[in-house]
Coordinates of C-alpha atoms in Angstrom, one line a residue:
Chain K
M2 CA 19.6 -6.7 30.9
S3 CA 17.2 -3.7 31.0
I4 CA 16.3 -2.1 27.7
K5 CA 17.3 1.5 27.1
P6 CA 14.4 3.1 25.1
V7 CA 15.3 5.0 22.0
I8 CA 13.6 7.2 19.4
A9 CA 14.8 8.2 16.0
I10 CA 13.2 10.7 13.6
H11 CA 13.6 12.0 10.1
G12 CA 12.4 15.1 8.3
G13 CA 13.0 14.3 4.6
A14 CA 16.0 13.7 2.4
G15 CA 17.5 15.4 -0.7
T16 CA 20.2 17.3 -2.4
I17 CA 22.3 19.8 -0.4
V18 CA 22.2 23.4 -1.7
R19 CA 25.8 24.4 -1.0
Q20 CA 25.1 28.1 -1.2
A21 CA 22.3 27.8 1.3
M22 CA 24.3 26.3 4.1
S23 CA 23.9 29.3 6.3
T24 CA 24.6 28.6 10.0
E25 CA 21.3 30.2 10.8
A26 CA 19.2 27.9 8.7
E27 CA 21.0 24.8 9.9
T28 CA 20.6 25.9 13.5
R29 CA 16.8 26.2 12.9
Y30 CA 16.6 22.7 11.7
H31 CA 18.8 21.2 14.4
A32 CA 16.8 23.0 17.1
A33 CA 13.5 21.6 15.7
L34 CA 14.8 18.1 15.5
N35 CA 16.2 18.4 19.0
E36 CA 13.0 19.6 20.4
I37 CA 10.9 16.9 18.8
L38 CA 13.4 14.2 19.9
S39 CA 13.2 15.5 23.5
A40 CA 9.4 15.2 23.4
G41 CA 9.6 11.6 22.1
Q42 CA 12.3 10.9 24.8
N43 CA 9.9 12.1 27.5
V44 CA 7.2 9.8 26.4
L45 CA 9.6 6.9 26.6
A46 CA 11.2 8.0 29.8
D47 CA 7.7 8.1 31.5
G48 CA 7.3 4.4 30.5
G49 CA 5.1 5.3 27.5
S50 CA 4.8 2.9 24.5
A51 CA 6.9 3.1 21.4
L52 CA 3.5 3.6 19.6
D53 CA 2.7 6.7 21.6
A54 CA 6.3 8.1 21.2
V55 CA 6.3 7.8 17.4
T56 CA 2.7 9.2 17.2
E57 CA 3.7 12.2 19.3
A58 CA 7.0 12.8 17.4
V59 CA 5.3 12.7 14.0
R60 CA 2.4 14.9 15.3
L61 CA 5.1 17.5 16.3
L62 CA 6.9 17.1 12.9
E63 CA 3.5 17.7 11.2
D64 CA 3.0 20.9 13.3
C65 CA 6.4 22.3 12.5
P66 CA 6.4 24.4 9.3
L67 CA 10.0 23.4 8.4
F68 CA 8.9 19.9 7.3
N69 CA 6.7 18.6 4.5
A70 CA 3.8 17.2 6.5
G71 CA 0.8 18.8 8.1
H72 CA 1.4 22.6 8.5
G73 CA 4.1 23.2 6.0
A74 CA 3.0 20.6 3.5
V75 CA 3.8 21.1 -0.2
F76 CA 1.1 22.1 -2.7
T77 CA -0.4 19.8 -5.4
A78 CA -0.7 20.8 -9.0
A79 CA -4.2 22.0 -8.1
G80 CA -2.9 24.3 -5.5
T81 CA -4.3 22.2 -2.7
H82 CA -2.8 20.0 0.1
E83 CA -3.3 16.3 0.2
L84 CA -1.9 14.6 3.3
D85 CA -1.0 10.9 3.9
A86 CA 0.1 9.2 7.1
S87 CA 0.6 5.7 8.6
V88 CA 1.5 4.0 11.9
M89 CA 2.3 0.4 12.8
D90 CA 2.6 -1.3 16.2
G91 CA 5.4 -4.0 16.2
A92 CA 3.9 -5.8 19.2
T93 CA 0.6 -6.7 17.4
L94 CA 1.4 -6.0 13.7
E95 CA -1.6 -3.7 13.8
A96 CA -1.5 -0.8 11.5
G97 CA -3.5 2.3 10.6
S98 CA -3.2 4.6 7.6
V99 CA -5.0 7.5 5.8
C100 CA -4.3 9.0 2.5
C101 CA -5.4 12.0 0.6
V102 CA -7.0 13.9 3.5
T103 CA -7.3 17.7 3.2
R104 CA -8.8 19.0 6.4
V105 CA -7.5 16.7 9.2
K106 CA -5.0 18.8 11.2
N107 CA -2.8 15.9 12.1
P108 CA -3.0 13.0 9.7
V109 CA -0.9 10.8 11.9
L110 CA -3.6 11.0 14.6
A111 CA -6.1 9.9 12.1
A112 CA -3.9 6.9 11.2
R113 CA -3.5 6.2 14.9
R114 CA -7.3 6.2 15.3
V115 CA -7.6 3.7 12.4
L116 CA -5.2 1.5 14.2
D117 CA -6.9 1.9 17.6
A118 CA -10.6 2.1 16.8
S119 CA -11.2 0.5 13.4
E120 CA -11.2 -3.1 12.1
H121 CA -9.7 -1.7 8.9
V122 CA -6.1 -0.6 8.1
M123 CA -6.5 2.1 5.5
F124 CA -9.0 4.8 4.6
T125 CA -8.7 7.2 1.6
A126 CA -10.0 10.7 0.7
A127 CA -13.5 11.6 1.8
G128 CA -14.0 8.3 3.6
A129 CA -10.8 8.9 5.6
E130 CA -12.1 12.4 6.6
A131 CA -15.5 10.9 7.6
F132 CA -13.7 8.4 9.8
A133 CA -11.5 11.1 11.3
Q134 CA -14.6 13.2 12.0
S135 CA -16.4 10.3 13.6
Q136 CA -13.4 9.9 15.9
G137 CA -13.6 13.6 17.0
L138 CA -10.3 14.6 15.6
E139 CA -9.4 18.2 15.0
F140 CA -10.3 19.6 11.6
V141 CA -8.9 22.8 10.1
D142 CA -9.6 25.0 7.1
P143 CA -7.3 23.9 4.2
S144 CA -5.6 27.3 4.5
Y145 CA -4.0 26.1 7.8
F146 CA -1.6 24.0 5.7
H147 CA -0.4 27.0 3.7
T148 CA 3.1 28.4 4.3
D149 CA 4.6 31.1 2.2
A150 CA 7.8 29.1 1.6
R151 CA 5.9 26.2 0.2
Y152 CA 3.7 28.5 -1.8
Q153 CA 6.7 30.1 -3.4
Q154 CA 8.1 26.6 -4.3
W155 CA 4.8 25.8 -5.9
L156 CA 4.7 29.0 -7.9
N157 CA 8.2 28.2 -9.2
A158 CA 7.3 24.6 -9.9
R159 CA 4.1 25.4 -11.8
G160 CA 6.1 26.7 -14.8
T161 CA 7.6 23.3 -15.3
S162 CA 6.1 20.2 -16.8
G163 CA 6.8 17.8 -14.0
T164 CA 7.1 17.9 -10.2
M165 CA 9.9 19.7 -8.4
L166 CA 11.9 16.5 -8.2
D167 CA 12.4 16.3 -11.9
H168 CA 13.4 19.9 -12.6
D169 CA 17.0 20.6 -12.2
A170 CA 17.3 23.6 -14.4
M171 CA 15.3 26.0 -12.4
T172 CA 17.3 29.2 -11.8
K173 CA 15.3 31.5 -9.6
F174 CA 14.7 30.3 -6.1
A175 CA 15.3 31.4 -2.6
F176 CA 17.0 28.7 -0.6
D177 CA 17.5 30.8 2.4
N178 CA 15.4 28.9 4.8
D179 CA 16.1 25.3 3.8
P180 CA 19.6 23.8 3.7
I181 CA 18.5 20.9 1.6
D182 CA 17.5 22.0 -1.9
P183 CA 13.7 22.2 -1.7
R184 CA 13.5 21.5 -5.4
K185 CA 15.0 18.1 -4.7
K186 CA 13.8 17.5 -1.2
L187 CA 12.0 14.2 -0.8
G188 CA 9.7 15.3 1.8
T189 CA 8.4 13.0 4.4
V190 CA 8.6 12.9 8.1
G191 CA 8.8 9.8 10.3
A192 CA 9.7 8.3 13.6
V193 CA 10.7 4.8 14.9
A194 CA 11.1 3.8 18.6
L195 CA 11.9 1.0 21.0
D196 CA 10.2 1.3 24.4
A197 CA 11.1 0.0 27.8
H198 CA 8.8 -3.0 27.3
G199 CA 10.8 -4.1 24.2
H200 CA 8.1 -3.1 21.8
L201 CA 8.8 -1.3 18.5
A202 CA 6.7 1.1 16.5
A203 CA 7.0 3.3 13.4
A204 CA 5.0 6.3 12.0
T205 CA 5.3 8.2 8.7
S206 CA 3.6 11.3 7.4
T207 CA 3.9 13.5 4.2
G208 CA 2.4 16.3 2.1
G209 CA 3.6 14.5 -1.0
I210 CA 5.7 16.1 -3.7
T211 CA 5.4 19.7 -4.9
N212 CA 3.1 20.2 -7.8
K213 CA 2.1 16.5 -7.8
Q214 CA -1.0 15.4 -9.7
A215 CA -4.1 15.2 -7.5
G216 CA -4.7 11.8 -6.0
R217 CA -1.1 10.6 -6.3
V218 CA -0.3 8.3 -3.4
G219 CA 3.4 7.8 -2.4
D220 CA 5.0 5.3 0.0
A221 CA 4.2 7.2 3.2
P222 CA 0.7 5.8 3.9
L223 CA 1.6 2.3 2.5
I224 CA 2.4 -0.3 5.2
G225 CA 5.6 -2.1 4.1
A226 CA 6.7 0.7 1.7
G227 CA 7.0 3.8 3.9
C228 CA 6.3 2.3 7.4
Y229 CA 6.7 -1.1 9.0
A230 CA 7.2 -2.4 12.6
N231 CA 7.6 -5.9 14.0
D232 CA 8.9 -6.7 17.4
A233 CA 10.6 -9.8 16.0
T234 CA 12.8 -7.7 13.6
C235 CA 12.7 -3.9 13.4
A236 CA 10.7 -0.6 13.0
V237 CA 11.3 1.4 9.8
S238 CA 10.2 4.8 8.4
T239 CA 11.4 5.9 5.0
T240 CA 11.7 9.0 2.9
G241 CA 12.5 9.4 -0.7
T242 CA 11.2 8.9 -4.2
G243 CA 8.0 7.2 -3.1
E244 CA 7.3 5.2 -6.2
M245 CA 10.6 3.3 -6.0
F246 CA 10.0 2.7 -2.3
I247 CA 6.6 1.2 -3.1
R248 CA 8.0 -1.1 -5.9
M249 CA 10.8 -2.3 -3.5
L250 CA 8.6 -2.6 -0.4
A251 CA 11.5 -0.7 1.2
A252 CA 10.4 -0.7 4.8
Y253 CA 9.2 -4.3 4.9
D254 CA 12.3 -5.5 3.0
V255 CA 14.6 -4.5 5.8
S256 CA 12.5 -6.7 8.2
A257 CA 12.3 -9.6 5.6
Q258 CA 16.1 -9.6 5.2
M259 CA 16.6 -9.7 9.0
E260 CA 14.0 -12.5 9.3
Y261 CA 14.9 -14.6 6.3
R262 CA 18.6 -13.9 5.6
C263 CA 19.3 -13.5 9.3
V264 CA 21.4 -10.4 8.8
S265 CA 21.8 -7.4 11.1
L266 CA 19.6 -4.3 11.0
E267 CA 22.6 -2.4 9.6
E268 CA 23.3 -4.9 6.8
A269 CA 19.6 -5.2 5.8
S270 CA 19.1 -1.4 5.8
N271 CA 22.2 -0.7 3.8
D272 CA 21.3 -3.3 1.2
V273 CA 17.9 -1.6 0.7
V274 CA 19.2 1.9 0.6
M275 CA 22.5 1.5 -1.1
N276 CA 21.8 -1.5 -3.4
K277 CA 18.2 -2.3 -4.1
L278 CA 16.7 1.2 -4.3
P279 CA 19.5 2.6 -6.6
R280 CA 18.9 -0.3 -9.0
I281 CA 15.6 1.4 -9.9
E282 CA 16.9 4.9 -9.3
G283 CA 15.3 5.2 -5.9
R284 CA 16.7 8.1 -3.9
G285 CA 16.2 8.8 -0.3
G286 CA 16.8 7.1 3.0
L287 CA 15.3 5.5 6.1
I288 CA 15.5 5.3 9.8
A289 CA 15.2 2.1 11.7
V290 CA 15.6 0.6 15.1
D291 CA 15.7 -3.1 16.2
A292 CA 14.7 -4.8 19.4
K293 CA 18.2 -4.5 20.9
G294 CA 18.1 -0.7 20.5
N295 CA 20.4 -0.5 17.5
V296 CA 19.7 2.6 15.4
V297 CA 20.6 3.2 11.7
L298 CA 19.8 6.2 9.6
P299 CA 21.2 5.4 6.1
F300 CA 20.5 7.6 3.0
N301 CA 21.8 7.7 -0.6
T302 CA 21.2 11.4 -1.1
E303 CA 23.4 14.2 0.0
G304 CA 21.4 15.0 3.1
M305 CA 18.6 13.8 5.4
Y306 CA 17.2 15.7 8.3
R307 CA 17.6 13.2 11.1
G308 CA 18.3 12.4 14.7
Y309 CA 18.0 10.0 17.5
A310 CA 17.8 10.1 21.3
R311 CA 18.2 7.4 23.9
V312 CA 16.5 7.9 27.2
G313 CA 18.9 9.7 29.5
D314 CA 21.3 10.8 26.7
T315 CA 21.6 14.1 24.8
P316 CA 19.8 13.9 21.4
V317 CA 22.0 13.6 18.3
T318 CA 20.9 15.4 15.2
A319 CA 22.4 15.7 11.7
I320 CA 21.6 17.1 8.2
Y321 CA 24.4 16.2 5.8
R322 CA 26.5 13.1 5.4
Chain I
M19 CA 14.5 -25.6 -22.8
S20 CA 11.6 -23.6 -24.1
I21 CA 9.2 -22.0 -21.6
K22 CA 5.6 -23.2 -21.6
P23 CA 3.5 -20.1 -20.8
V24 CA 0.9 -20.4 -18.2
I25 CA -1.9 -18.2 -16.6
A26 CA -3.7 -18.7 -13.3
I27 CA -6.8 -16.8 -12.1
H28 CA -8.9 -16.5 -8.9
G29 CA -12.4 -15.2 -8.3
G30 CA -12.4 -14.9 -4.5
A31 CA -12.3 -17.2 -1.5
G32 CA -14.6 -18.0 1.4
T33 CA -16.9 -20.5 3.2
I34 CA -18.8 -23.1 1.3
V35 CA -22.5 -23.1 1.6
R36 CA -23.3 -26.8 1.6
Q37 CA -27.0 -26.3 0.8
A38 CA -26.1 -24.2 -2.2
M39 CA -23.9 -26.6 -4.0
S40 CA -26.2 -27.0 -6.9
T41 CA -24.7 -28.4 -10.0
E42 CA -26.2 -25.6 -11.9
A43 CA -24.4 -22.9 -9.9
E44 CA -21.1 -24.7 -9.9
T45 CA -21.3 -25.2 -13.6
R46 CA -21.9 -21.4 -14.1
Y47 CA -18.7 -20.6 -12.2
H48 CA -16.6 -23.3 -13.9
A49 CA -17.8 -22.1 -17.3
A50 CA -16.8 -18.5 -16.5
L51 CA -13.4 -19.5 -15.1
N52 CA -12.8 -21.6 -18.2
E53 CA -13.8 -18.9 -20.6
I54 CA -11.5 -16.3 -19.0
L55 CA -8.6 -18.7 -18.7
S56 CA -9.0 -19.5 -22.4
A57 CA -8.8 -15.8 -23.2
G58 CA -5.6 -15.4 -21.2
Q59 CA -4.2 -18.5 -22.8
N60 CA -4.8 -17.0 -26.3
V61 CA -2.9 -13.9 -25.4
L62 CA 0.1 -16.0 -24.3
A63 CA -0.2 -18.4 -27.2
D64 CA 0.0 -15.5 -29.6
G65 CA 3.3 -14.5 -28.0
G66 CA 1.7 -11.8 -25.9
S67 CA 3.3 -10.6 -22.6
A68 CA 2.3 -11.9 -19.2
L69 CA 1.4 -8.3 -18.4
D70 CA -1.1 -8.2 -21.3
A71 CA -2.5 -11.7 -20.3
V72 CA -3.2 -10.8 -16.7
T73 CA -4.7 -7.4 -17.6
E74 CA -7.0 -9.1 -20.1
A75 CA -8.0 -11.9 -17.7
V76 CA -8.8 -9.4 -14.9
R77 CA -10.7 -7.2 -17.3
L78 CA -12.9 -10.1 -18.1
L79 CA -13.3 -11.0 -14.4
E80 CA -14.4 -7.4 -13.8
D81 CA -16.9 -7.7 -16.6
C82 CA -18.4 -10.9 -15.3
P83 CA -21.2 -10.3 -12.8
L84 CA -20.4 -13.5 -10.9
F85 CA -17.3 -12.0 -9.3
N86 CA -16.8 -9.1 -6.9
A87 CA -15.0 -6.6 -9.2
G88 CA -16.2 -4.2 -11.8
H89 CA -19.8 -5.1 -12.9
G90 CA -21.0 -7.3 -10.0
A91 CA -19.0 -5.4 -7.3
V92 CA -20.4 -5.4 -3.8
F93 CA -22.1 -2.3 -2.3
T94 CA -20.5 0.0 0.4
A95 CA -22.4 1.1 3.5
A96 CA -23.4 4.2 1.5
G97 CA -25.0 2.1 -1.2
T98 CA -22.2 3.0 -3.7
H99 CA -19.5 1.0 -5.4
E100 CA -15.8 1.8 -4.8
L101 CA -13.3 -0.1 -6.9
D102 CA -9.6 -0.9 -6.5
A103 CA -7.1 -2.5 -8.8
S104 CA -3.4 -3.0 -9.3
V105 CA -1.0 -4.6 -11.7
M106 CA 2.8 -5.3 -11.6
D107 CA 5.3 -6.2 -14.3
G108 CA 7.9 -8.7 -13.0
A109 CA 10.4 -7.7 -15.8
T110 CA 10.7 -4.1 -14.7
L111 CA 9.2 -4.1 -11.2
E112 CA 7.0 -1.3 -12.6
A113 CA 3.5 -1.1 -11.1
G114 CA 0.2 0.7 -11.3
S115 CA -2.7 1.0 -9.0
V116 CA -6.0 2.9 -8.5
C117 CA -8.2 2.8 -5.5
C118 CA -11.7 4.1 -4.7
V119 CA -12.8 4.8 -8.2
T120 CA -16.5 4.9 -8.9
R121 CA -17.0 5.4 -12.6
V122 CA -14.2 3.8 -14.4
K123 CA -15.6 0.7 -16.2
N124 CA -12.5 -1.4 -15.8
P125 CA -10.3 -0.4 -12.8
V126 CA -7.6 -2.8 -14.0
L127 CA -7.2 -0.9 -17.2
A128 CA -6.8 2.3 -15.2
A129 CA -4.1 0.6 -13.1
R130 CA -2.4 -0.6 -16.3
R131 CA -2.4 3.0 -17.7
V132 CA -0.8 4.2 -14.4
L133 CA 1.9 1.6 -15.0
D134 CA 2.3 2.4 -18.7
A135 CA 1.8 6.2 -18.9
S136 CA 2.5 7.7 -15.4
E137 CA 5.7 8.3 -13.4
H138 CA 3.6 7.5 -10.4
V139 CA 2.4 4.1 -9.0
M140 CA -0.8 4.8 -7.3
F141 CA -3.8 7.2 -7.6
T142 CA -6.8 7.5 -5.4
A143 CA -10.4 8.7 -5.6
A144 CA -11.1 11.8 -7.7
G145 CA -7.5 12.0 -8.7
A146 CA -7.6 8.5 -10.0
E147 CA -10.7 9.2 -12.0
A148 CA -9.1 12.3 -13.4
F149 CA -6.1 10.3 -14.5
A150 CA -8.3 7.6 -16.1
Q151 CA -10.2 10.3 -17.9
S152 CA -7.1 11.9 -19.2
Q153 CA -6.1 8.5 -20.6
G154 CA -9.3 8.1 -22.5
L155 CA -10.6 5.1 -20.5
E156 CA -14.2 4.2 -20.7
F157 CA -16.4 5.7 -18.0
V158 CA -19.8 4.4 -16.9
D159 CA -22.7 5.6 -14.8
P160 CA -22.3 4.1 -11.3
S161 CA -25.5 2.1 -11.9
Y162 CA -23.5 0.0 -14.3
F163 CA -21.9 -1.8 -11.3
H164 CA -25.3 -2.7 -9.9
T165 CA -26.4 -6.3 -9.9
D166 CA -29.5 -7.5 -8.2
A167 CA -27.7 -10.3 -6.4
R168 CA -25.2 -7.9 -4.8
Y169 CA -28.0 -5.4 -4.0
Q170 CA -29.8 -8.2 -2.1
Q171 CA -26.7 -9.1 -0.2
W172 CA -26.3 -5.4 0.7
L173 CA -29.9 -5.1 1.9
N174 CA -29.4 -8.1 4.1
A175 CA -26.1 -6.8 5.5
R176 CA -27.4 -3.3 6.2
G177 CA -29.4 -4.7 9.2
T178 CA -26.1 -5.7 10.9
S179 CA -23.5 -3.6 12.6
G180 CA -20.5 -4.7 10.7
T181 CA -19.7 -6.0 7.2
M182 CA -20.9 -9.2 5.8
L183 CA -17.8 -11.0 6.8
D184 CA -18.5 -10.5 10.5
H185 CA -22.1 -11.6 10.5
D186 CA -22.5 -15.3 10.9
A187 CA -26.0 -15.3 12.5
M188 CA -27.9 -14.1 9.5
T189 CA -30.8 -16.3 8.7
K190 CA -32.5 -15.1 5.6
F191 CA -30.5 -15.3 2.4
A192 CA -30.8 -16.7 -1.0
F193 CA -27.6 -18.6 -1.8
D194 CA -28.9 -20.0 -5.1
N195 CA -26.5 -18.4 -7.4
D196 CA -23.2 -18.5 -5.4
P197 CA -21.7 -21.8 -4.2
I198 CA -19.4 -19.9 -1.8
D199 CA -21.3 -18.2 1.0
P200 CA -21.6 -14.6 -0.2
R201 CA -21.8 -13.5 3.5
K202 CA -18.3 -14.9 4.0
K203 CA -16.9 -14.5 0.5
L204 CA -13.7 -12.6 0.5
G205 CA -14.2 -11.1 -2.9
T206 CA -11.3 -10.2 -5.1
V207 CA -10.3 -11.3 -8.5
G208 CA -6.8 -11.7 -9.8
A209 CA -4.5 -13.3 -12.4
V210 CA -0.8 -14.2 -12.6
A211 CA 1.1 -15.3 -15.7
L212 CA 4.4 -16.5 -17.1
D213 CA 4.9 -15.6 -20.8
A214 CA 7.1 -17.2 -23.5
H215 CA 9.8 -14.6 -22.9
G216 CA 10.2 -15.7 -19.3
H217 CA 8.5 -12.7 -17.8
L218 CA 6.0 -12.7 -14.9
A219 CA 3.1 -10.4 -14.1
A220 CA 0.2 -10.1 -11.6
A221 CA -3.0 -8.2 -11.5
T222 CA -5.7 -7.9 -8.8
S223 CA -9.1 -6.1 -8.7
T224 CA -12.0 -5.8 -6.2
G225 CA -15.2 -4.2 -5.2
G226 CA -14.2 -4.5 -1.5
I227 CA -16.4 -6.0 1.1
T228 CA -20.2 -5.7 1.3
N229 CA -21.4 -2.8 3.4
K230 CA -17.9 -1.6 4.1
Q231 CA -17.3 2.0 5.3
A232 CA -16.7 4.4 2.5
G233 CA -13.0 5.0 1.7
R234 CA -11.8 1.7 3.2
V235 CA -8.9 0.4 1.2
G236 CA -8.1 -3.3 1.3
D237 CA -5.1 -5.2 0.0
A238 CA -6.1 -5.4 -3.7
P239 CA -4.6 -2.1 -4.8
L240 CA -1.6 -2.3 -2.6
I241 CA 1.7 -3.5 -4.2
G242 CA 3.2 -6.2 -2.0
A243 CA -0.1 -6.9 -0.2
G244 CA -2.5 -8.0 -2.9
C245 CA -0.3 -8.0 -5.9
Y246 CA 3.4 -8.5 -6.6
A247 CA 5.6 -9.7 -9.5
N248 CA 9.3 -10.1 -10.0
D249 CA 10.9 -12.2 -12.7
A250 CA 13.6 -13.2 -10.2
T251 CA 11.1 -14.9 -8.0
C252 CA 7.3 -15.1 -8.7
A253 CA 4.0 -13.4 -9.5
V254 CA 1.3 -13.4 -6.8
S255 CA -2.3 -12.2 -6.5
T256 CA -4.2 -12.6 -3.3
T257 CA -7.8 -12.7 -2.0
G258 CA -9.0 -12.7 1.6
T259 CA -9.4 -10.6 4.7
G260 CA -7.6 -7.7 3.2
E261 CA -6.4 -6.1 6.4
M262 CA -4.4 -9.1 7.4
F263 CA -2.9 -9.4 4.0
I264 CA -1.7 -5.8 4.3
R265 CA -0.2 -6.3 7.7
M266 CA 1.6 -9.5 6.5
L267 CA 2.6 -8.0 3.1
A268 CA 1.3 -11.4 1.9
A269 CA 2.1 -11.1 -1.8
Y270 CA 5.6 -9.7 -1.4
D271 CA 6.4 -12.1 1.5
V272 CA 6.1 -15.1 -0.9
S273 CA 8.8 -13.4 -3.1
A274 CA 11.0 -12.5 -0.1
Q275 CA 11.0 -16.0 1.3
M276 CA 12.0 -17.4 -2.2
E277 CA 14.7 -14.7 -2.5
Y278 CA 16.1 -14.7 1.1
R279 CA 15.3 -18.2 2.4
C280 CA 15.9 -19.8 -1.0
V281 CA 12.7 -21.9 -0.6
S282 CA 10.4 -23.1 -3.4
L283 CA 7.3 -21.2 -4.6
E284 CA 5.2 -23.9 -3.0
E285 CA 7.0 -23.7 0.4
A286 CA 6.9 -19.9 0.5
S287 CA 3.2 -19.7 -0.5
N288 CA 2.1 -22.4 2.0
D289 CA 4.0 -20.6 4.8
V290 CA 2.2 -17.4 4.0
V291 CA -1.3 -18.9 3.6
M292 CA -1.1 -21.7 6.2
N293 CA 1.1 -20.3 8.9
K294 CA 1.7 -16.5 8.8
L295 CA -1.8 -15.3 7.9
P296 CA -3.7 -17.6 10.3
R297 CA -1.5 -16.2 13.2
I298 CA -3.4 -12.9 12.8
E299 CA -6.6 -14.7 11.8
G300 CA -6.1 -13.9 8.1
R301 CA -8.4 -15.9 5.9
G302 CA -8.2 -16.4 2.2
G303 CA -5.7 -17.6 -0.4
L304 CA -3.5 -16.7 -3.3
I305 CA -2.4 -17.7 -6.7
A306 CA 1.2 -17.7 -7.8
V307 CA 3.5 -18.7 -10.6
D308 CA 7.3 -18.8 -10.7
A309 CA 9.8 -18.4 -13.6
K310 CA 9.9 -22.1 -14.2
G311 CA 6.1 -22.2 -14.7
N312 CA 5.3 -23.8 -11.3
V313 CA 1.7 -22.8 -10.3
V314 CA 0.3 -22.9 -6.8
L315 CA -3.2 -21.9 -5.6
P316 CA -3.3 -22.4 -1.8
F317 CA -6.1 -21.1 0.4
N318 CA -7.1 -21.6 4.1
T319 CA -10.8 -21.2 3.6
E320 CA -13.2 -23.9 2.4
G321 CA -13.3 -22.7 -1.1
M322 CA -11.6 -20.4 -3.7
Y323 CA -12.8 -19.9 -7.2
R324 CA -9.6 -20.7 -9.2
G325 CA -8.0 -22.2 -12.2
Y326 CA -4.9 -22.3 -14.4
A327 CA -4.1 -23.0 -18.0
R328 CA -0.9 -23.8 -19.8
V329 CA -0.7 -22.9 -23.4
G330 CA -1.7 -26.0 -25.4
D331 CA -3.4 -27.7 -22.5
T332 CA -7.1 -27.8 -21.3
P333 CA -7.7 -25.3 -18.5
V334 CA -8.2 -26.7 -15.0
T335 CA -10.8 -25.0 -12.7
A336 CA -11.9 -25.7 -9.2
I337 CA -14.0 -24.2 -6.4
Y338 CA -13.7 -26.4 -3.2
R339 CA -10.7 -28.1 -1.6

């Protein structure tokens, strides 16, 4: 039986803002998801690896200002941008990750270079930037990551004691361009894929959470928390309240349940998202694919930007439940 | 049945240097391990929590110049010290971690403050130092971490292309004060404990690997890789070639095998250290304790500084197989 390659992506999860469900805004998100899925599909259709497909999809998600990663990333409490990304190859269990970079245009490309060119798995802060520079990656002025929409969110959040996530009582905010409440959006982007050779891969990238303390690291750059891939089980990319995903090893737990409990991708993913994470008030979701090409996209919030595309088929995209 | 509290510690694993097995050097290590185990025992005997016992034991391991963490940490390629630490509470699954700090005297205390006082799990680099400072932790001049023995190791390593781990052909080196070959020592320290209330905890700390690239993050500060605790299963602290422990989620995998395969602590730990890690050339070991007070200390290298102590009993320490 020949394998039908498939890619799935997500662009963050969160609470739906009912009053903001304008057709126009929704259309914008669907179009972006479709375009990026098509690009990933093309990589796979050309016989490209799952690793290349997820890297390319996350690169495009980083470049798209609608999503909280790369250009369009949220602001920290210091008014800066700190970016994290990771990638894992299910064929070799090799992985690469960077956290807290501020001038690398595409953090996922830096993570990929760590995987390809370094004996290490993870680099942080100035050391991560030095590594990226030594690899000839594109650098940008930090202002490149600025978008007016995120800046407005940050200005609103600054008046509060905590991060956006924890502030439900905010009254003044323009939701016009974001169907999922940006105050409660758990912003990450990610991709998982199965290629024609039967290999799996996953990649995840984020700008963190609005108004976060400098130096906070969430699940996105952590192998096993926000990103995991193993040809023997599955590839997973998560999005949500990062701290709970770290404590639950959310991405790896899906794989561990498949390997040790011998349950399906669907059963393992649902247990993590619907049972284990809620036990510690973990909110969000994940996307995952197994070696048979099964795709799941469970989330326990009201919405998650998501989609998947099998080679030869029309991409499927969705925002709400 | 009343629980008999127990603590176990490790001070790194590696290759034995036969010619360096002087009784004097061995005695020094045994004495340090005994002293630190006694301190942990005292915390537990006084009814203290496992979390307090592992924090105190790792603090003492950091202060001891014999081990690669805190004072006595190895040098990076830049001639600096970058320190990582993590701690996890099995009762709540709460965790705290810092990586790449350079001036916090005891990184494990910073990790503990993240667990106790922050809504986040992990802080890196300057943000981690800012958090530690806001918590009133003791700061030191980076020269505090300098020891002549580590400096000598670094000078020897600098002539090579890679890190100490990868250089087997080095000829000139004084092994006098370290029974485990410091060129091949996989330096981390850690502790796991079970307290009288039936709670488990784990803590891990490291100075990384000699001559490492700036910003490299190993398994020590990563929850699930170098440190994990869950009252339902076990508490684990690892030491070894960090990259492979990250890719295998070594600490969490012990717990996952106990939970999902329903195997014993011993079987799960042995599978991780003797089967799964060697598959990707992962070298090192781990210490672990379960809720019944079983203690295991497996390693796949020639030696691992280690020991355990049950409340009321004489501590047991060992270096070689």
